[in-house]
Coordinates of C-alpha atoms in Angstrom, one line a residue:
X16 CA 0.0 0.0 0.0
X17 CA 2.7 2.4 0.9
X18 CA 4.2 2.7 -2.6
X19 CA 0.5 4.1 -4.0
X20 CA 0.2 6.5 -1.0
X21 CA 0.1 10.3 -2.7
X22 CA -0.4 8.7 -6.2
X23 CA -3.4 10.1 -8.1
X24 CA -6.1 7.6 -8.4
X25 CA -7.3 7.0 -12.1
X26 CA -10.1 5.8 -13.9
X27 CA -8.7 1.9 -14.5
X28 CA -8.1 2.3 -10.4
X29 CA -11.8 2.0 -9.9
X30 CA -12.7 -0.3 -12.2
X31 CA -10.4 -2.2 -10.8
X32 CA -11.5 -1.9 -7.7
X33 CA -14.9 -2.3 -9.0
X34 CA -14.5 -5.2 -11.2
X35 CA -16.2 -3.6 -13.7
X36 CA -14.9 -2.5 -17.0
X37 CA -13.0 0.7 -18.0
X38 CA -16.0 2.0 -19.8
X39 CA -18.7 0.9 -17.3
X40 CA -17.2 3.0 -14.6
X41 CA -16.6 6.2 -16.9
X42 CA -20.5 6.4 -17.4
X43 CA -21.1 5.2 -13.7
X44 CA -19.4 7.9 -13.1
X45 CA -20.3 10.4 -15.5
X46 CA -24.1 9.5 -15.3
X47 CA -23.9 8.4 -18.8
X48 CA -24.9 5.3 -20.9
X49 CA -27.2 2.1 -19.1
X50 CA -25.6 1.5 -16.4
X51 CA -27.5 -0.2 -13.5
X52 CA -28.2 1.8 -10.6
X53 CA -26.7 -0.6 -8.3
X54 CA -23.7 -1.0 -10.4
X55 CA -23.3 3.5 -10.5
X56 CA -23.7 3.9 -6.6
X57 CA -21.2 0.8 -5.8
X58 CA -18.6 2.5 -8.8
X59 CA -19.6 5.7 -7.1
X60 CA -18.6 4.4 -3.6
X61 CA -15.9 2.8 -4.9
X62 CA -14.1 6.1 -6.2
X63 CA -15.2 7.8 -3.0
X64 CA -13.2 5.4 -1.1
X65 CA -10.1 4.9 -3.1
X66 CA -9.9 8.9 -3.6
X67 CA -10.7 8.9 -7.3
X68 CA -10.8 12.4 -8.3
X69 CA -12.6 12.9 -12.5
X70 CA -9.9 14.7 -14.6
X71 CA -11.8 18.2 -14.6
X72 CA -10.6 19.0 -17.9
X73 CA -11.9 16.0 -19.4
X74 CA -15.7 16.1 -18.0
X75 CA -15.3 19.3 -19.4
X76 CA -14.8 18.4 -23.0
X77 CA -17.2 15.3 -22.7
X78 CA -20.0 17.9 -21.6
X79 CA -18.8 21.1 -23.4
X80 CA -18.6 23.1 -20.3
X81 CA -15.8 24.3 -18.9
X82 CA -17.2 24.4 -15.1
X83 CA -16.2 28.0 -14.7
X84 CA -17.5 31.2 -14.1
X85 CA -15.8 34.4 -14.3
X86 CA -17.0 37.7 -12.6
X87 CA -15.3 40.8 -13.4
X88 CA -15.5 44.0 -11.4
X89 CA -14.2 47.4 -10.9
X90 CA -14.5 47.3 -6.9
X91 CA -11.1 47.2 -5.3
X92 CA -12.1 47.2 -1.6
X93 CA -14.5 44.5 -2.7
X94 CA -17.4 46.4 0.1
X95 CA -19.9 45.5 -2.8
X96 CA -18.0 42.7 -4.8
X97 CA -17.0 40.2 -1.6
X98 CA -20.6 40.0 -0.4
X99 CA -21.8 39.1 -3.9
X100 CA -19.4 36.5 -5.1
X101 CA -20.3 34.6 -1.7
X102 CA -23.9 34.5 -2.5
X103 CA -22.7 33.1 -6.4
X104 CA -20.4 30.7 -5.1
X105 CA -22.5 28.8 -2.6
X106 CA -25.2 28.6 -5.3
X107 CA -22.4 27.3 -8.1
X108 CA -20.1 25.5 -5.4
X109 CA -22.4 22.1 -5.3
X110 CA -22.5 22.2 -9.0
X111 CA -19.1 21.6 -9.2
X112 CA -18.9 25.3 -11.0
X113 CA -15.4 27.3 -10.2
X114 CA -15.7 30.9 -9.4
X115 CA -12.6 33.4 -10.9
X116 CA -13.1 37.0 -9.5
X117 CA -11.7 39.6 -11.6
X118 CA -10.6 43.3 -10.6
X119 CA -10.5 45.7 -13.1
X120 CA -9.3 48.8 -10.6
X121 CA -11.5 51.0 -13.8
X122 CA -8.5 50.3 -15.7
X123 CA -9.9 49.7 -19.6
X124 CA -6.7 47.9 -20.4
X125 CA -6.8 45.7 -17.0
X126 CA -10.3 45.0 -17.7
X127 CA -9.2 43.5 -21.4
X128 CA -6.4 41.3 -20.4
X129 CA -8.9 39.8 -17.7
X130 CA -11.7 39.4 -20.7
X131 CA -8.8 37.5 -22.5
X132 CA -7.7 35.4 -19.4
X133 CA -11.1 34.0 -18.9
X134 CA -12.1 33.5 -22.5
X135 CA -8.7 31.5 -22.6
X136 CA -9.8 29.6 -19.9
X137 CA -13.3 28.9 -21.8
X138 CA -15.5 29.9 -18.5
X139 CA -19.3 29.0 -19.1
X140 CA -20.4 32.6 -18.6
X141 CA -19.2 35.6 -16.6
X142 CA -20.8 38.1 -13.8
X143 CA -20.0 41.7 -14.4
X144 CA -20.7 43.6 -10.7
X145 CA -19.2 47.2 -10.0
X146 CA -19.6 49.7 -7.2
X147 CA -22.5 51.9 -8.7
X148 CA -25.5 51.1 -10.4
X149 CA -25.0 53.2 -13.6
X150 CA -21.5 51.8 -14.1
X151 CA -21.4 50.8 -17.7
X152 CA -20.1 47.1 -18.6
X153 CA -16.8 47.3 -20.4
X154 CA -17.5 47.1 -24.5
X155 CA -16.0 43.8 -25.4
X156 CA -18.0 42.5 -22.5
X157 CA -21.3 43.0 -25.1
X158 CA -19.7 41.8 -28.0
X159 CA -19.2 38.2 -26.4
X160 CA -21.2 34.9 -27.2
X161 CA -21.1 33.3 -24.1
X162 CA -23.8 33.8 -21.1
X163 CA -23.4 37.2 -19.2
X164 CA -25.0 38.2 -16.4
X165 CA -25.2 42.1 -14.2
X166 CA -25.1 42.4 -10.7
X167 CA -25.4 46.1 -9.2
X168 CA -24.6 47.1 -12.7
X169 CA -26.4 47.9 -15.6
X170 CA -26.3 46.4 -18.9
X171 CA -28.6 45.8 -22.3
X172 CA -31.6 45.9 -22.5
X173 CA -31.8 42.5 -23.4
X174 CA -29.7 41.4 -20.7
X175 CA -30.4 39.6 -17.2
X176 CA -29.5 41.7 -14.5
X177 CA -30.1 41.7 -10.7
X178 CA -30.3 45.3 -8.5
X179 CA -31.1 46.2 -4.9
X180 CA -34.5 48.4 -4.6
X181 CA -33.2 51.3 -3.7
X182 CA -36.6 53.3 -3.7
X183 CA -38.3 50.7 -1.6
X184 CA -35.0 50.6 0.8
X185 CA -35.3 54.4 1.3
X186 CA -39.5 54.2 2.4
X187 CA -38.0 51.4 4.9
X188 CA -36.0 53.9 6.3
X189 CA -38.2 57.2 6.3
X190 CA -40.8 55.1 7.6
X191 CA -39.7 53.8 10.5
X192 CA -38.0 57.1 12.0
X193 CA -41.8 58.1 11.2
X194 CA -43.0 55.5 13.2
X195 CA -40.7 56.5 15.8
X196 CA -42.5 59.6 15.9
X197 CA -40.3 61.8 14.0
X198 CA -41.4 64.2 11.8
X199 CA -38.6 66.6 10.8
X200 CA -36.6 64.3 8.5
X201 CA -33.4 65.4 6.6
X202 CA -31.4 63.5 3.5
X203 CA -28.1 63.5 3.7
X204 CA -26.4 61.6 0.7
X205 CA -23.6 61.1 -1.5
X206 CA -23.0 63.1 -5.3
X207 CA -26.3 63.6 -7.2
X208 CA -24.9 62.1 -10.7
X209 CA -25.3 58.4 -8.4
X210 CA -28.1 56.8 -9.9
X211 CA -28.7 55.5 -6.8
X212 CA -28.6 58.4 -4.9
X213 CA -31.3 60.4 -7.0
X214 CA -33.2 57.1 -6.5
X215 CA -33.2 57.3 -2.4
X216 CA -34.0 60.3 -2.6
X217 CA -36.9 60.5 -4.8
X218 CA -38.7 58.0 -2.7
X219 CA -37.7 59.8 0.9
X220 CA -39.6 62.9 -1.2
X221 CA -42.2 61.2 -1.9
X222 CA -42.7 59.7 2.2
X223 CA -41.8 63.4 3.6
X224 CA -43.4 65.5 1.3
X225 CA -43.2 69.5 0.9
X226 CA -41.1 68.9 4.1
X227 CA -38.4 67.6 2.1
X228 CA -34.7 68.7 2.0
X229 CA -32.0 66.8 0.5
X230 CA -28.5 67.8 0.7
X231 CA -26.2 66.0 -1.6
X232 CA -22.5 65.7 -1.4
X233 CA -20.1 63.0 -1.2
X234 CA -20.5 59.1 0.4
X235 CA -17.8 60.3 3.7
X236 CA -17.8 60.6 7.2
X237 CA -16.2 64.0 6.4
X238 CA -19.2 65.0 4.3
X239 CA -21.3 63.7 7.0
X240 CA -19.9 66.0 9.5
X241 CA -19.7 68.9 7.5
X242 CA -23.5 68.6 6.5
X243 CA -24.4 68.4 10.3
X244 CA -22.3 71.0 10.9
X245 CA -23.5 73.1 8.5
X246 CA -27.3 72.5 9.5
X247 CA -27.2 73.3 13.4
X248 CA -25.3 75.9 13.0
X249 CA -28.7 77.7 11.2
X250 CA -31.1 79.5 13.5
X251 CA -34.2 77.2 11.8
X252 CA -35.8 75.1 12.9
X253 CA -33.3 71.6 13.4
X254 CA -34.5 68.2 12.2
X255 CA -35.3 65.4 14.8
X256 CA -34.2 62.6 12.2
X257 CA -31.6 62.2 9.0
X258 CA -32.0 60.1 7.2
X259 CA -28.1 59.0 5.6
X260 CA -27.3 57.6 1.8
X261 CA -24.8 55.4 3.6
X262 CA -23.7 54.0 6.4
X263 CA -20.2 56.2 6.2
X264 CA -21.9 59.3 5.8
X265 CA -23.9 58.2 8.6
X266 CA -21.1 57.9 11.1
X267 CA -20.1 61.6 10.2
X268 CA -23.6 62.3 10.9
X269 CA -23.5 61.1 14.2
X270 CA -19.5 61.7 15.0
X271 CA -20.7 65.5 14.6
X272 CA -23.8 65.1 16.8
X273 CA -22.0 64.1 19.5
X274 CA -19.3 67.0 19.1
X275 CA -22.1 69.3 19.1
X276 CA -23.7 67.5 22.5
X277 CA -26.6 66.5 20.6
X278 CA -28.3 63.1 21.9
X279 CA -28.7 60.1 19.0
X280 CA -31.4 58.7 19.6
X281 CA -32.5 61.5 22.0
X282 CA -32.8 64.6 19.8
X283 CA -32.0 63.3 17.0
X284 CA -32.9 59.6 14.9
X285 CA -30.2 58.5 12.9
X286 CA -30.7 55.6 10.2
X287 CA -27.8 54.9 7.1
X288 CA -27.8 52.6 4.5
X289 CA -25.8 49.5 3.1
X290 CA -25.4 47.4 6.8
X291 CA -21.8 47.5 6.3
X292 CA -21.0 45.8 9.2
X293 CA -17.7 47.0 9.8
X294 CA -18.8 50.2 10.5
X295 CA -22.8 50.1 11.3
X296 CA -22.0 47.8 14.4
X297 CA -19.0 50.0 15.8
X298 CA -20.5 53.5 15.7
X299 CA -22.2 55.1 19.3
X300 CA -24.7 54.0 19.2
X301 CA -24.7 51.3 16.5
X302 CA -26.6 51.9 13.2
X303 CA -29.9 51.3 12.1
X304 CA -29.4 50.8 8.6
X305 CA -31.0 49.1 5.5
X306 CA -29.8 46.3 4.2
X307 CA -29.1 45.8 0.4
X308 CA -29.0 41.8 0.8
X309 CA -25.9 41.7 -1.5
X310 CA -25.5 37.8 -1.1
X311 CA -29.1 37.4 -2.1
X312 CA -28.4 39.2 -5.2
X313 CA -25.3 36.8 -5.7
X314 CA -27.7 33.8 -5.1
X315 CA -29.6 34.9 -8.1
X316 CA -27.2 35.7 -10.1
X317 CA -25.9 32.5 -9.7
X318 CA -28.6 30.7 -10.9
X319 CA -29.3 32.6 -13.9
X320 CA -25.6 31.8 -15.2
X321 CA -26.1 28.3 -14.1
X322 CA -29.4 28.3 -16.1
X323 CA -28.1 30.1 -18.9
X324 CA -24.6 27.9 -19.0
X325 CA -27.3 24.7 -19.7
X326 CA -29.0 26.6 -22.4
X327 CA -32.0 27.0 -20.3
X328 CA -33.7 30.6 -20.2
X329 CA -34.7 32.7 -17.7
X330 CA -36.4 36.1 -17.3
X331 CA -34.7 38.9 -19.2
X332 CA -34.3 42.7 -18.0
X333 CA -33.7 44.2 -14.3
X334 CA -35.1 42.1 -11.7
X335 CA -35.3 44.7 -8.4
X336 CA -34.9 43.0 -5.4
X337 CA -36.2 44.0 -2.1
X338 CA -33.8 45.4 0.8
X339 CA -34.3 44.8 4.2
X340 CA -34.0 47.4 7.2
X341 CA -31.3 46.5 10.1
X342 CA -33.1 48.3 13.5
X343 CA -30.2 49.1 16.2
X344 CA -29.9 51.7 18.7
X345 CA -29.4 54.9 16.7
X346 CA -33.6 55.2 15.8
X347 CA -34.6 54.6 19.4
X348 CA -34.8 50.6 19.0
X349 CA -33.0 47.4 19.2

């Protein structure tokens, strides 16, 4: 035994093993020709137990697929990117599908060497994500005949893509610093030319009403400050409640409360939005914040390039999925 230990296992291994023939264990194995179903499960078992490990490359080629996915993306940090490719990978990982994450760093020429690395490798399909919504695919992206799908991006018209609802994430939060009994409720959010941003706050308009005020700027803790700063320092009346774009701006927001002996939740309601946990959870007093369920886009957008990898369809255009709202100490509950 001790001369086969660390040698790789191969396919006249199990048939040996098996007593079965070269060819009966390759569809056994495979799921492929008439074999018995007693006779798969035992050469199944079999290659379980001797460490029998199929020759990727060669499934591959038998099947046409190459059992890869790419996804390419222009988020560094990978804030938006990391929580996605977790939700794709434990929808892909029990199909025996590979997951190669690509960061493009906006870099046109980086994003075409990556294009050419994964059409190299032949991957089934590939997952184009970046950090804003109206972030534009890379053109040879388009021009491709394989299987693409966009996550927190946008793409064709004809294409499948997956977004977070941003307007509905916004009533979540304007709602419940309402229901908290709030009633002077200020935006404070990141640049205007965000598609996401005009989003938010077109639906916190639409909950406040002609007691709306919306102060754009850029997604920081600096511009978070600086907004609160610039607000209380105003002899008018002061809101009871903001309302943040993001969690970052958020912790600005309430950084510069706290400088200015102003009580959060006290005098004034604070709620952000994205549920990064990093800093939601360590701010005083931690965030309330909306949720863009990031992984359950990844879930979905793992299953349509699953889907579409077989040659099966599946729904076309932007599906909008709902966000959820995080309630911690910085509204008044927990």
């Amino acid at each position: 035994m001790n001369d086969k230990v660390g040698k790789r296992r191969t396919i006249h291994d199990v048939a040996e093993a098996a007593g079965v023939s070269i060819s009966t264990a390759s569809n056994a194995l495979n799921g492929t020709g008439r074999t018995n179903p007693e006779t798969r499960d035992r050469v199944r078992k079999i290659a379980e137990e001797i460490g029998f490990r199929p020759n990727a490359l060669a499934r591959g080629l038998l099947q046409k697929r190459s059992h890869a996915i790419g996804m390419l993306t222009n988020d560094t940090y990978g804030r938006l990117t990391l929580p996605v490719a977790a939700g794709v990978s434990e929808v892909l990982v029990d199909q025996g599908v590979s997951v190669f994450l690509c960061a493009t760093n906006n870099d046109p020429r980086l994003a075409k060497l990556h294009l050419e690395a994964l059409l190299d490798r032949q991957v089934d399909g590939i997952i184009f994500t970046a950090t804003r919504l109206d972030m534009k695919a890379p053109v040879e992206l388009t021009r491709l005949h394989i299987p693409i799908v966009y996550v927190f991006a946008e793409g064709p018209e004809t294409s499948v893509a997956f977004v977070p609802d941003d307007a509905q994430g916004a009533r979540l939060a304007v709602q419940q610093l309402m229901k908290s009994g709030r009633s002077r409720i200020l935006h404070i959010t990141g640049p205007e030319d965000y598609k996401s941003a005009r989003t938010r706050a077109d639906a916190y308009r639409e909950c406040v009403g002609d007691h709306a005020e919306v102060m754009f700027g850029e997604w920081s803790e600096d511009w978070g400050r600086e907004a609160v700063n610039t607000v209380f320092s105003n002899e008018k009346s002061n809101p009871d409640a903001i309302f943040c774009g993001s969690d970052e701006i958020a912790r600005g927001v309430i950084d510069a409360l706290r400088d200015l002996n102003i009580s959060v939740p006290g005098d004034v309601a604070v709620v952000g939005f994205d549920n990064w946990e990093v800093v939601s959870k360590q701010t005083r007093p931690p965030l309330t914040t909306v949720d863009m369920e990031l992984k359950e886009l990844g879930h979905k957008a793992g299953l349509a390039i699953l889907a579409l990898s077989k040659g099966e369809t599946t729904g076309l255009g932007v599906t909008k999925l709902p966000c959820s709202l995080v309630v911690r100490k910085s509204c008044g509950s927990h």
